[in-house]
XYZ file of N, CA, C and O in Angstrom:
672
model
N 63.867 181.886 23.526
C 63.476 181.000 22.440
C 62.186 181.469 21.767
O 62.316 181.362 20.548
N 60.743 182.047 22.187
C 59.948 182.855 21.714
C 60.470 183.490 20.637
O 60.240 183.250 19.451
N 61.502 184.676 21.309
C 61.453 185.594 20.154
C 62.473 184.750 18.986
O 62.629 185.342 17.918
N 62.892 183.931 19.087
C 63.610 182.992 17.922
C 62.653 182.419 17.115
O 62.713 182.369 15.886
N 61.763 181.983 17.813
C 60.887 181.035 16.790
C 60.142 181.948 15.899
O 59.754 181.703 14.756
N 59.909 183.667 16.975
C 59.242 184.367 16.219
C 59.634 184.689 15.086
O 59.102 184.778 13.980
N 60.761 184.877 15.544
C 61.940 185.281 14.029
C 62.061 184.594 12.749
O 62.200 185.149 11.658
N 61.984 183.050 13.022
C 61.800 181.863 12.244
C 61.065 182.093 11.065
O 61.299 182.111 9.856
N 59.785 182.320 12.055
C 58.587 182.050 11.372
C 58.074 183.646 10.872
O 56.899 183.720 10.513
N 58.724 184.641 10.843
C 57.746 185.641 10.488
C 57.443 186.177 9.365
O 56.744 187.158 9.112
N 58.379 185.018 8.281
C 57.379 185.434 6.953
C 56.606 184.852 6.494
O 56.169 184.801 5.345
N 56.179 183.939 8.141
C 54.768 183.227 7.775
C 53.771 183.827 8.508
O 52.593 183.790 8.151
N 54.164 184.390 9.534
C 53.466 184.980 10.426
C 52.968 186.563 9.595
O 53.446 187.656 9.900
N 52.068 186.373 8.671
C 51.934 187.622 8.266
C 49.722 187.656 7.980
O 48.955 186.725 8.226
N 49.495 188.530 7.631
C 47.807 189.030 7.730
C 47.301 187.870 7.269
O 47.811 187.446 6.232
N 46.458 187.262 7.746
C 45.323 185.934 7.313
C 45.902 184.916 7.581
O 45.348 183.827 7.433
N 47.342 185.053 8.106
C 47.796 183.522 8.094
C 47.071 182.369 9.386
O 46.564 182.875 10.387
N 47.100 180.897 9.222
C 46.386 180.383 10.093
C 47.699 180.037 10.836
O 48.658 179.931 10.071
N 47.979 179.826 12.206
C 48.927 179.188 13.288
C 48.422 178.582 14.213
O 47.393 178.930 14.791
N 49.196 177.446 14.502
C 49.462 176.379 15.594
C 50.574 176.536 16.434
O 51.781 176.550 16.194
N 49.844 176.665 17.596
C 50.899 176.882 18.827
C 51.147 175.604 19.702
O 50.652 175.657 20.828
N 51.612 174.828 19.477
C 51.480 173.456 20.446
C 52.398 173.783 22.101
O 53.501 174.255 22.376
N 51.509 173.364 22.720
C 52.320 173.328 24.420
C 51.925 175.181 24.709
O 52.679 175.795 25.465
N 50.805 175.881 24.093
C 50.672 177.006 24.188
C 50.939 177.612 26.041
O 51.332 178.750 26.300
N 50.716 176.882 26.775
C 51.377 177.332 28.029
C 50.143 178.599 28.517
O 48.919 178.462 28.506
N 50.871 179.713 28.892
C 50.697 180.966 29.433
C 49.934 181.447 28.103
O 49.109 182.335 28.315
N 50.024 181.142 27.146
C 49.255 181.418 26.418
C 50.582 183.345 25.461
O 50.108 184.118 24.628
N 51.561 183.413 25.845
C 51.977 184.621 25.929
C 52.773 184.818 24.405
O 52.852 185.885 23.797
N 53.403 183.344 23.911
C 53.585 183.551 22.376
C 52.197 183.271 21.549
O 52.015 184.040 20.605
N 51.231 182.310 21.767
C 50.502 182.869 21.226
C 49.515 184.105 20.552
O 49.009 184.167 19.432
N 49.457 185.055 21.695
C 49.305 185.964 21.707
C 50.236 186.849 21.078
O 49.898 188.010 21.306
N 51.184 186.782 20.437
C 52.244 187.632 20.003
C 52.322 187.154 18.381
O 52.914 187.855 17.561
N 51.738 186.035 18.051
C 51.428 185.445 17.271
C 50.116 186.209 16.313
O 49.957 186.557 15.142
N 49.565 186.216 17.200
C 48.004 186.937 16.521
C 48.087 187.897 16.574
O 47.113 188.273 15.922
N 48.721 188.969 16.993
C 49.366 190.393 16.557
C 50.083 190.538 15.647
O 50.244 191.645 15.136
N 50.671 189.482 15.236
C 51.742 189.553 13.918
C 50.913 189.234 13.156
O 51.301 189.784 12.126
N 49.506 188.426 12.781
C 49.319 188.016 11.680
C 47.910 188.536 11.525
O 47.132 187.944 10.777
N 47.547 189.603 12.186
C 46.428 190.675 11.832
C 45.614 190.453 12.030
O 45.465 189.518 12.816
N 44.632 191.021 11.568
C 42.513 190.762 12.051
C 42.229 189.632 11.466
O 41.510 188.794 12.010
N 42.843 189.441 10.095
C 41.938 188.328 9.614
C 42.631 186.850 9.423
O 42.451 185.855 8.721
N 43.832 187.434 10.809
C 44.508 185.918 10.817
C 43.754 184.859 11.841
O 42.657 185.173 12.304
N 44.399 183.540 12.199
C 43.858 183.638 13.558
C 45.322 182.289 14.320
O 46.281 181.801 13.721
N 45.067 182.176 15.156
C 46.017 181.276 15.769
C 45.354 180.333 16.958
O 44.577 180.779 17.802
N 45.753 179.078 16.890
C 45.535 178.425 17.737
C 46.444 177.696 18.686
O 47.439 177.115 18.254
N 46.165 177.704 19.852
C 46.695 177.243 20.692
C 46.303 176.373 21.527
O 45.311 176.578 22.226
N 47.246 174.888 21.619
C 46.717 173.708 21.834
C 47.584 173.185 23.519
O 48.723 173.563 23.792
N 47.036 172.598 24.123
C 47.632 172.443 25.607
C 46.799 171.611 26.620
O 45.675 171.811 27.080
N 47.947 170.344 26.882
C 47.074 169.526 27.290
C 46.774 169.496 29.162
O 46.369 168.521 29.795
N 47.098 170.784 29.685
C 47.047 170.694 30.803
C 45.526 171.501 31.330
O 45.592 172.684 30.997
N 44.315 171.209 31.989
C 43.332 172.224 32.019
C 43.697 173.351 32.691
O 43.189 174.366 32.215
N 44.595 173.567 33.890
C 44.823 174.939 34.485
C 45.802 175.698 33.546
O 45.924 176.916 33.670
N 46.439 175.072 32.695
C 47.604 175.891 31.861
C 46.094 176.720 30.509
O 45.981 177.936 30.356
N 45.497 176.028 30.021
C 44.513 176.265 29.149
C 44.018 177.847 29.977
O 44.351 179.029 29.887
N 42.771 176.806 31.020
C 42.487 178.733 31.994
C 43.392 179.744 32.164
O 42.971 180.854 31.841
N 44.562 179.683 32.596
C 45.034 180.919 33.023
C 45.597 181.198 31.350
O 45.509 182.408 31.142
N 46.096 180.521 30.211
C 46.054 181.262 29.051
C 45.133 182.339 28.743
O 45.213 183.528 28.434
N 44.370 181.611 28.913
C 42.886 182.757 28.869
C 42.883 183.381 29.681
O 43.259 184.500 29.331
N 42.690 183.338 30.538
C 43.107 184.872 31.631
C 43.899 185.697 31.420
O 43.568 186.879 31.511
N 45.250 185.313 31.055
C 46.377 186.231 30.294
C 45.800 186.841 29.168
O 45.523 188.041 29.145
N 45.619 186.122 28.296
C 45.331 186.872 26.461
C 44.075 187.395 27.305
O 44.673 188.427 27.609
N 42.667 187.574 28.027
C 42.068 188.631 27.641
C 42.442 189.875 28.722
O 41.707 190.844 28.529
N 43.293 190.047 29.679
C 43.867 191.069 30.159
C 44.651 191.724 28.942
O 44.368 192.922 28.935
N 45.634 191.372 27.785
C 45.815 191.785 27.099
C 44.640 192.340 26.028
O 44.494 193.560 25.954
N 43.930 191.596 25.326
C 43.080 192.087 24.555
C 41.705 191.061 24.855
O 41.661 189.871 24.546
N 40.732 191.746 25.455
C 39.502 191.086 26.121
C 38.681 190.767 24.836
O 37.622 190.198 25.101
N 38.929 191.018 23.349
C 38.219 191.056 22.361
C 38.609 189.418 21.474
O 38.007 188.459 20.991
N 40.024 189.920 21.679
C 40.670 188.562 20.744
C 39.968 187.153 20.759
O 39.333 186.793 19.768
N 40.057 186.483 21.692
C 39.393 185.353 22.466
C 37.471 185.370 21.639
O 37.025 184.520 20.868
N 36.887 186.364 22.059
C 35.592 186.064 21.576
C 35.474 186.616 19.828
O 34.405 186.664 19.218
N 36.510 186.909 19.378
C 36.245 187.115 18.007
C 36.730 186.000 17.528
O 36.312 185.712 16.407
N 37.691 185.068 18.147
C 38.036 183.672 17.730
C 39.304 183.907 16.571
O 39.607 183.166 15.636
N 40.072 185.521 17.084
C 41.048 185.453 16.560
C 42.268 184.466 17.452
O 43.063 183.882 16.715
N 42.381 184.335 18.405
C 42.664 183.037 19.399
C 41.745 181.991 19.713
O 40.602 182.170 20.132
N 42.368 180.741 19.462
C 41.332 179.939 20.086
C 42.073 179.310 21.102
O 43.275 179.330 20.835
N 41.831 178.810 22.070
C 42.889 177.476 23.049
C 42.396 176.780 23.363
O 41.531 177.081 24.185
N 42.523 175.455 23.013
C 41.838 174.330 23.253
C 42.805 173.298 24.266
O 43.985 173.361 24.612
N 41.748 172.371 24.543
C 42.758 171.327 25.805
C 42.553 170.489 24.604
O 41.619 170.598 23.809
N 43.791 169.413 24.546
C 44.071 168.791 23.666
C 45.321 168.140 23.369
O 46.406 168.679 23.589
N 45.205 167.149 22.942
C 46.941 165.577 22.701
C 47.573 167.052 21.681
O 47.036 167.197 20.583
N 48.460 167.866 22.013
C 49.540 168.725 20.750
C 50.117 167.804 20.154
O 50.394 168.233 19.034
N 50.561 166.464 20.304
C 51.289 165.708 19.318
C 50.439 165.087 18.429
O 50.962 164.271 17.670
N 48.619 165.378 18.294
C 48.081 165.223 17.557
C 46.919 166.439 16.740
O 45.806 166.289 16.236
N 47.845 167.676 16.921
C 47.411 169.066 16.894
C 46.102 169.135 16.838
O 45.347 168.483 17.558
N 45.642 170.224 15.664
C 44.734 170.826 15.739
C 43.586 170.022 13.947
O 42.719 170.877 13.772
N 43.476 169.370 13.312
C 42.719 168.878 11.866
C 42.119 170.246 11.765
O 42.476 171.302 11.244
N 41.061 169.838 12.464
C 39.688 170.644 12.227
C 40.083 172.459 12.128
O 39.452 173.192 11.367
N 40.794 172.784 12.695
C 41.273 174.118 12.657
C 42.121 174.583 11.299
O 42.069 175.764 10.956
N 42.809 173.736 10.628
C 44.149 173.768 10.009
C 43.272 173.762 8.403
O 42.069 173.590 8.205
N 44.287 173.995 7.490
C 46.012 173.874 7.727
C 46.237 175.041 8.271
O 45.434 175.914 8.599
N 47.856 174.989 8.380
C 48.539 176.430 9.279
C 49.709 176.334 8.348
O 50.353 175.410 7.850
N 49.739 177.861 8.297
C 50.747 178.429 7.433
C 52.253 178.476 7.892
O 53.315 178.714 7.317
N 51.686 177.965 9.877
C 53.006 178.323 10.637
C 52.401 177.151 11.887
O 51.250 176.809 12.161
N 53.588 176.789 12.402
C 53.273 175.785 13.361
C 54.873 175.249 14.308
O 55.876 174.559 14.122
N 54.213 176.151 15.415
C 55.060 176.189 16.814
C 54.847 174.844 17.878
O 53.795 174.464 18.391
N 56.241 174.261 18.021
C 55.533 173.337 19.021
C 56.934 173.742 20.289
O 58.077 174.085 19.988
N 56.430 173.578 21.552
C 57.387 174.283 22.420
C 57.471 173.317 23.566
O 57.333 173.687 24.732
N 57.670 172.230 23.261
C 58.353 171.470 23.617
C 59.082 170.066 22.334
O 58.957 169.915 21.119
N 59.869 169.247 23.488
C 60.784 168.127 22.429
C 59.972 167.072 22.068
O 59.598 166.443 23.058
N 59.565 166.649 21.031
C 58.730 165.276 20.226
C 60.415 164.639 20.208
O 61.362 165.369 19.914
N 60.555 163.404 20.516
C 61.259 162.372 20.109
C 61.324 162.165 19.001
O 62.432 161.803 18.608
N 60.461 162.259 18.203
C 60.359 162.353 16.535
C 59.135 163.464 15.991
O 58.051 163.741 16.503
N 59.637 163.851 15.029
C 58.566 164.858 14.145
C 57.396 164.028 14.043
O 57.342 162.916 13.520
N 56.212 164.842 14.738
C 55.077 164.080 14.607
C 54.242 164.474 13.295
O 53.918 165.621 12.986
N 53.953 163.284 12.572
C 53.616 162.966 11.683
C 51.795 163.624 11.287
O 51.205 163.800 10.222
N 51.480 163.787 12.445
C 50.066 164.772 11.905
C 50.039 166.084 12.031
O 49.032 166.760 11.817
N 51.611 166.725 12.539
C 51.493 167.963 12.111
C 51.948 168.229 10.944
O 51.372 169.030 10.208
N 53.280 167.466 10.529
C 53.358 167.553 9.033
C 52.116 167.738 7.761
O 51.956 168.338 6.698
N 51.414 166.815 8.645
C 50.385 166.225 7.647
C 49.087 167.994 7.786
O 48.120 168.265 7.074
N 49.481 168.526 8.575
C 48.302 169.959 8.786
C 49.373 171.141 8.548
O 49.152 172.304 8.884
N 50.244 170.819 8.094
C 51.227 172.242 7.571
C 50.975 172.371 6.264
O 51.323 171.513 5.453
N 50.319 173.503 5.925
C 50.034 174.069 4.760
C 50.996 173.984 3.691
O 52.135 174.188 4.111
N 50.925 173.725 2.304
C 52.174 174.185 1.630
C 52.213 175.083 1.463
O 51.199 175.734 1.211
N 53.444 175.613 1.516
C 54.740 176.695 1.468
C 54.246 177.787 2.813
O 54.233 179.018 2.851
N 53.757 176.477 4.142
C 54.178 176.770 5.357
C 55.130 176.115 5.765
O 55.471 175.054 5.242
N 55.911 176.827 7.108
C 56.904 176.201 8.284
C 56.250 176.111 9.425
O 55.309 176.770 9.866
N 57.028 174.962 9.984
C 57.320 174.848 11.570
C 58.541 174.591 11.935
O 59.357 174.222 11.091
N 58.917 174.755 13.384
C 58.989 175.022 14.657
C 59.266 174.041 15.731
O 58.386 174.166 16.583
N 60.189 173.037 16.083
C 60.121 172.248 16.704
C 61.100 171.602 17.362
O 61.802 170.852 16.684
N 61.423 171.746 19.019
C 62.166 171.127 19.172
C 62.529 169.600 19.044
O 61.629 168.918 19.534
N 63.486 168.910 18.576
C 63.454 167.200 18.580
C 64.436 166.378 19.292
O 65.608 166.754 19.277
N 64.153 165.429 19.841
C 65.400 164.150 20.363
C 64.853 164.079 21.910
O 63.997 164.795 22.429
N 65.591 163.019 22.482
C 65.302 162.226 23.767
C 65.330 163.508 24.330
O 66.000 164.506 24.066
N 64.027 163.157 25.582
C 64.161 163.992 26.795
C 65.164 163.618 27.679
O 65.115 162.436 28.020
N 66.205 164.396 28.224
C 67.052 164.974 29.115
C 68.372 165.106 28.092
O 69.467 165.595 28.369
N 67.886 164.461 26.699
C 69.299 164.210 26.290
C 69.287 165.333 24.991
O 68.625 166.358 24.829
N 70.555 164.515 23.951
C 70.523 166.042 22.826
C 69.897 165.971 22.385
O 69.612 164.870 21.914
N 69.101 167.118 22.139
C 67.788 167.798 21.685
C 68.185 169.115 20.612
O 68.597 170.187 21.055
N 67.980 168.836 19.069
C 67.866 170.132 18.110
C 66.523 170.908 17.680
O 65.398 170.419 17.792
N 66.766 172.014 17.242
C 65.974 173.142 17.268
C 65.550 172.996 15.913
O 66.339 173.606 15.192
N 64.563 172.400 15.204
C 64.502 171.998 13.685
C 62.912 172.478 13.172
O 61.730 172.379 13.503
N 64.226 173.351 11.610
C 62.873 173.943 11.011
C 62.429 173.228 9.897
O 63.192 172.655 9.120
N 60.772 173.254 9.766
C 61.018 171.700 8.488
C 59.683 173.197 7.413
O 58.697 173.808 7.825
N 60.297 173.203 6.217
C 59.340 174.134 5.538
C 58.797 172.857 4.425
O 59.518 172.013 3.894
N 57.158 173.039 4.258
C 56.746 172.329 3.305
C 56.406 172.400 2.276
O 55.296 172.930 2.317
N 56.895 172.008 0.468
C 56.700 172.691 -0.313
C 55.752 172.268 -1.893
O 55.545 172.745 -3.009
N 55.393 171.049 -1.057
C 54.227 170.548 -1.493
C 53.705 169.302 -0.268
O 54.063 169.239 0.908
N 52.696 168.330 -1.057
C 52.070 167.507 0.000
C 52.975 166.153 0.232
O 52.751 165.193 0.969
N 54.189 166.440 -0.743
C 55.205 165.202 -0.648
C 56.322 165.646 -0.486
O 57.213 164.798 -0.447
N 56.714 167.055 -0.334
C 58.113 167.426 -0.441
C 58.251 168.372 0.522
O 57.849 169.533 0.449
N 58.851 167.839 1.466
C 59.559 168.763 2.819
C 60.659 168.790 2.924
O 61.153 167.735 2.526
N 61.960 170.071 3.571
C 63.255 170.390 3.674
C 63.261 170.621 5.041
O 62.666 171.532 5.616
N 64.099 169.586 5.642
C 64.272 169.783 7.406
C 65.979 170.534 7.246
O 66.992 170.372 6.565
N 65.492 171.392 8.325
C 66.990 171.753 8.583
C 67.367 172.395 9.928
O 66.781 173.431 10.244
N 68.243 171.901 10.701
C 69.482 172.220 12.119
C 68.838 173.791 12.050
O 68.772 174.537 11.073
N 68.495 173.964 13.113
C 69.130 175.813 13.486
C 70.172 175.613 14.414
O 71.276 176.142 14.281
N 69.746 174.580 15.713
C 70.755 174.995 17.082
C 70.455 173.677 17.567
O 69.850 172.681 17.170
N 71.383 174.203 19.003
C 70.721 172.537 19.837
C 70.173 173.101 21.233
O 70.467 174.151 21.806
N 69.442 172.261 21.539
C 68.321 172.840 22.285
C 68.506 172.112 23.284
O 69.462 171.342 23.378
N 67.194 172.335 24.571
C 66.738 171.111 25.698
C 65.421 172.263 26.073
O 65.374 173.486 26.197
N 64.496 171.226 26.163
C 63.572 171.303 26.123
C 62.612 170.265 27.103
O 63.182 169.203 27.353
N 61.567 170.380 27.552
C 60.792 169.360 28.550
C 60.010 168.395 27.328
O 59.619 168.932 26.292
N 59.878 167.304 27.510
C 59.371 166.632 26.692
C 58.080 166.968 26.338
O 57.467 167.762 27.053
N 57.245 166.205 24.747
C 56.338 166.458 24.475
C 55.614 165.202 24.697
O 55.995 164.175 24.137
N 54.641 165.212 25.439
C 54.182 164.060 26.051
C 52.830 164.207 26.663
O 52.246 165.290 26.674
N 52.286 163.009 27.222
C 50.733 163.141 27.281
C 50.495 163.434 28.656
O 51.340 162.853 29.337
N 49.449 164.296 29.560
C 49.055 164.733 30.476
C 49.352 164.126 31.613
O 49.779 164.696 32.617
N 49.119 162.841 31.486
C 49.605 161.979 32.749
C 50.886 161.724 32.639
O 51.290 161.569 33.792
N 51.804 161.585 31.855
C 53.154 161.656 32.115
C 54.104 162.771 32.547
O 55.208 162.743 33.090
N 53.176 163.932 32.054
C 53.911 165.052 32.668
C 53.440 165.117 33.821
O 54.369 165.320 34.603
N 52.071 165.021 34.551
C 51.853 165.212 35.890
C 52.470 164.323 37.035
O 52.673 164.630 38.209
N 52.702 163.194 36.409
C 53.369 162.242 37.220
C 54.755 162.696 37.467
O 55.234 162.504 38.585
N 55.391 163.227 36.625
C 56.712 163.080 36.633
C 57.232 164.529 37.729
O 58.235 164.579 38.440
N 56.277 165.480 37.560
C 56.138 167.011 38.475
C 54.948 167.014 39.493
O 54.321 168.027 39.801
N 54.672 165.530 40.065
C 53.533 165.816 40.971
C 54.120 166.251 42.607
O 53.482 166.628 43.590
N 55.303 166.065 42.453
C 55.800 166.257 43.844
C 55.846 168.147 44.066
O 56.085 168.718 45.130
N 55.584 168.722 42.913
C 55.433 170.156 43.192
C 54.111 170.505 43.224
O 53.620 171.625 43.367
N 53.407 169.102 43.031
C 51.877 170.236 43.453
C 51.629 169.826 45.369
O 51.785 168.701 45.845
N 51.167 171.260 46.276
C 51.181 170.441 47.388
C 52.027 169.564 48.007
O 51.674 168.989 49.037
């Protein structure tokens, strides 16, 4: 699914563009992200777990120990279903997990005549792969790629609760 979304998005993903990575994880599409969109792009990556945040960073600077302090990556701990304001807009915007509904403040930080990226619908149930491009500040085109499943997009304590029996 990475290299799909990459695909999606890569004629947004191009030199200077700004990106949002929501549920950035491992940090490992982000990073693939800011290689596509050059020196004077930058990308952010948002994740509300603190050990998923650290070891992102541990990953991206074994790859490039520079990226990170030039602030061509940033990764912040942070609600992804209430992205990034202060960083944005983004020309491109990944979210990698399922919102029950398109959340309404990333719309609201997608650049015009940027896309996103997003899986949607009940967790455990059917879940589509939906690209929404925006082409002004009132006019957006959602459209089906596939159907998906995906872990929900949800707040820190609901995901830890629900996977605490694997820590320890």
């Amino acid at each position: 699914m990475h290299a799909y979304a990459l695909e999606v998005l890569s004629d947004k993903l191009v030199d200077g563009a700004r990106v949002l990575d929501i549920g950035s994880g491992s940090g490992y599409l982000t990073a693939c992200m800011a290689a596509m969109v050059g020196d004077s792009g930058k990308v952010i990556g948002v994740e509300h777990i603190e050990d998923l945040v650290k070891k992102s960073v541990e990953s991206i600077n074994k790859w490039n120990e520079n990226v990170l302090s030039s602030e061509k990556i940033k990764i912040i701990l942070g609600d992804g279903r209430e992205g990034s304001s202060e960083n944005g807009p983004y020309d491109a915007i990944h979210v990698g997990a399922a919102a029950s509904d398109i959340p309404q403040a990333l719309i609201e930080q997608l650049a015009v005549n940027g896309r996103m990226v997003l899986p949607v619908g009940p967790a455990g149930g059917s879940q589509e792969f939906i690209q929404i491009d925006k082409f002004d500040k009132n006019k957006i085109l959602s459209k089906t790629l596939m159907g998906v499943m995906y872990v929900p997009l949800t707040d820190k304590k609901k995901q830890l609760n629900k996977f605490s029996y694997f820590l320890f």
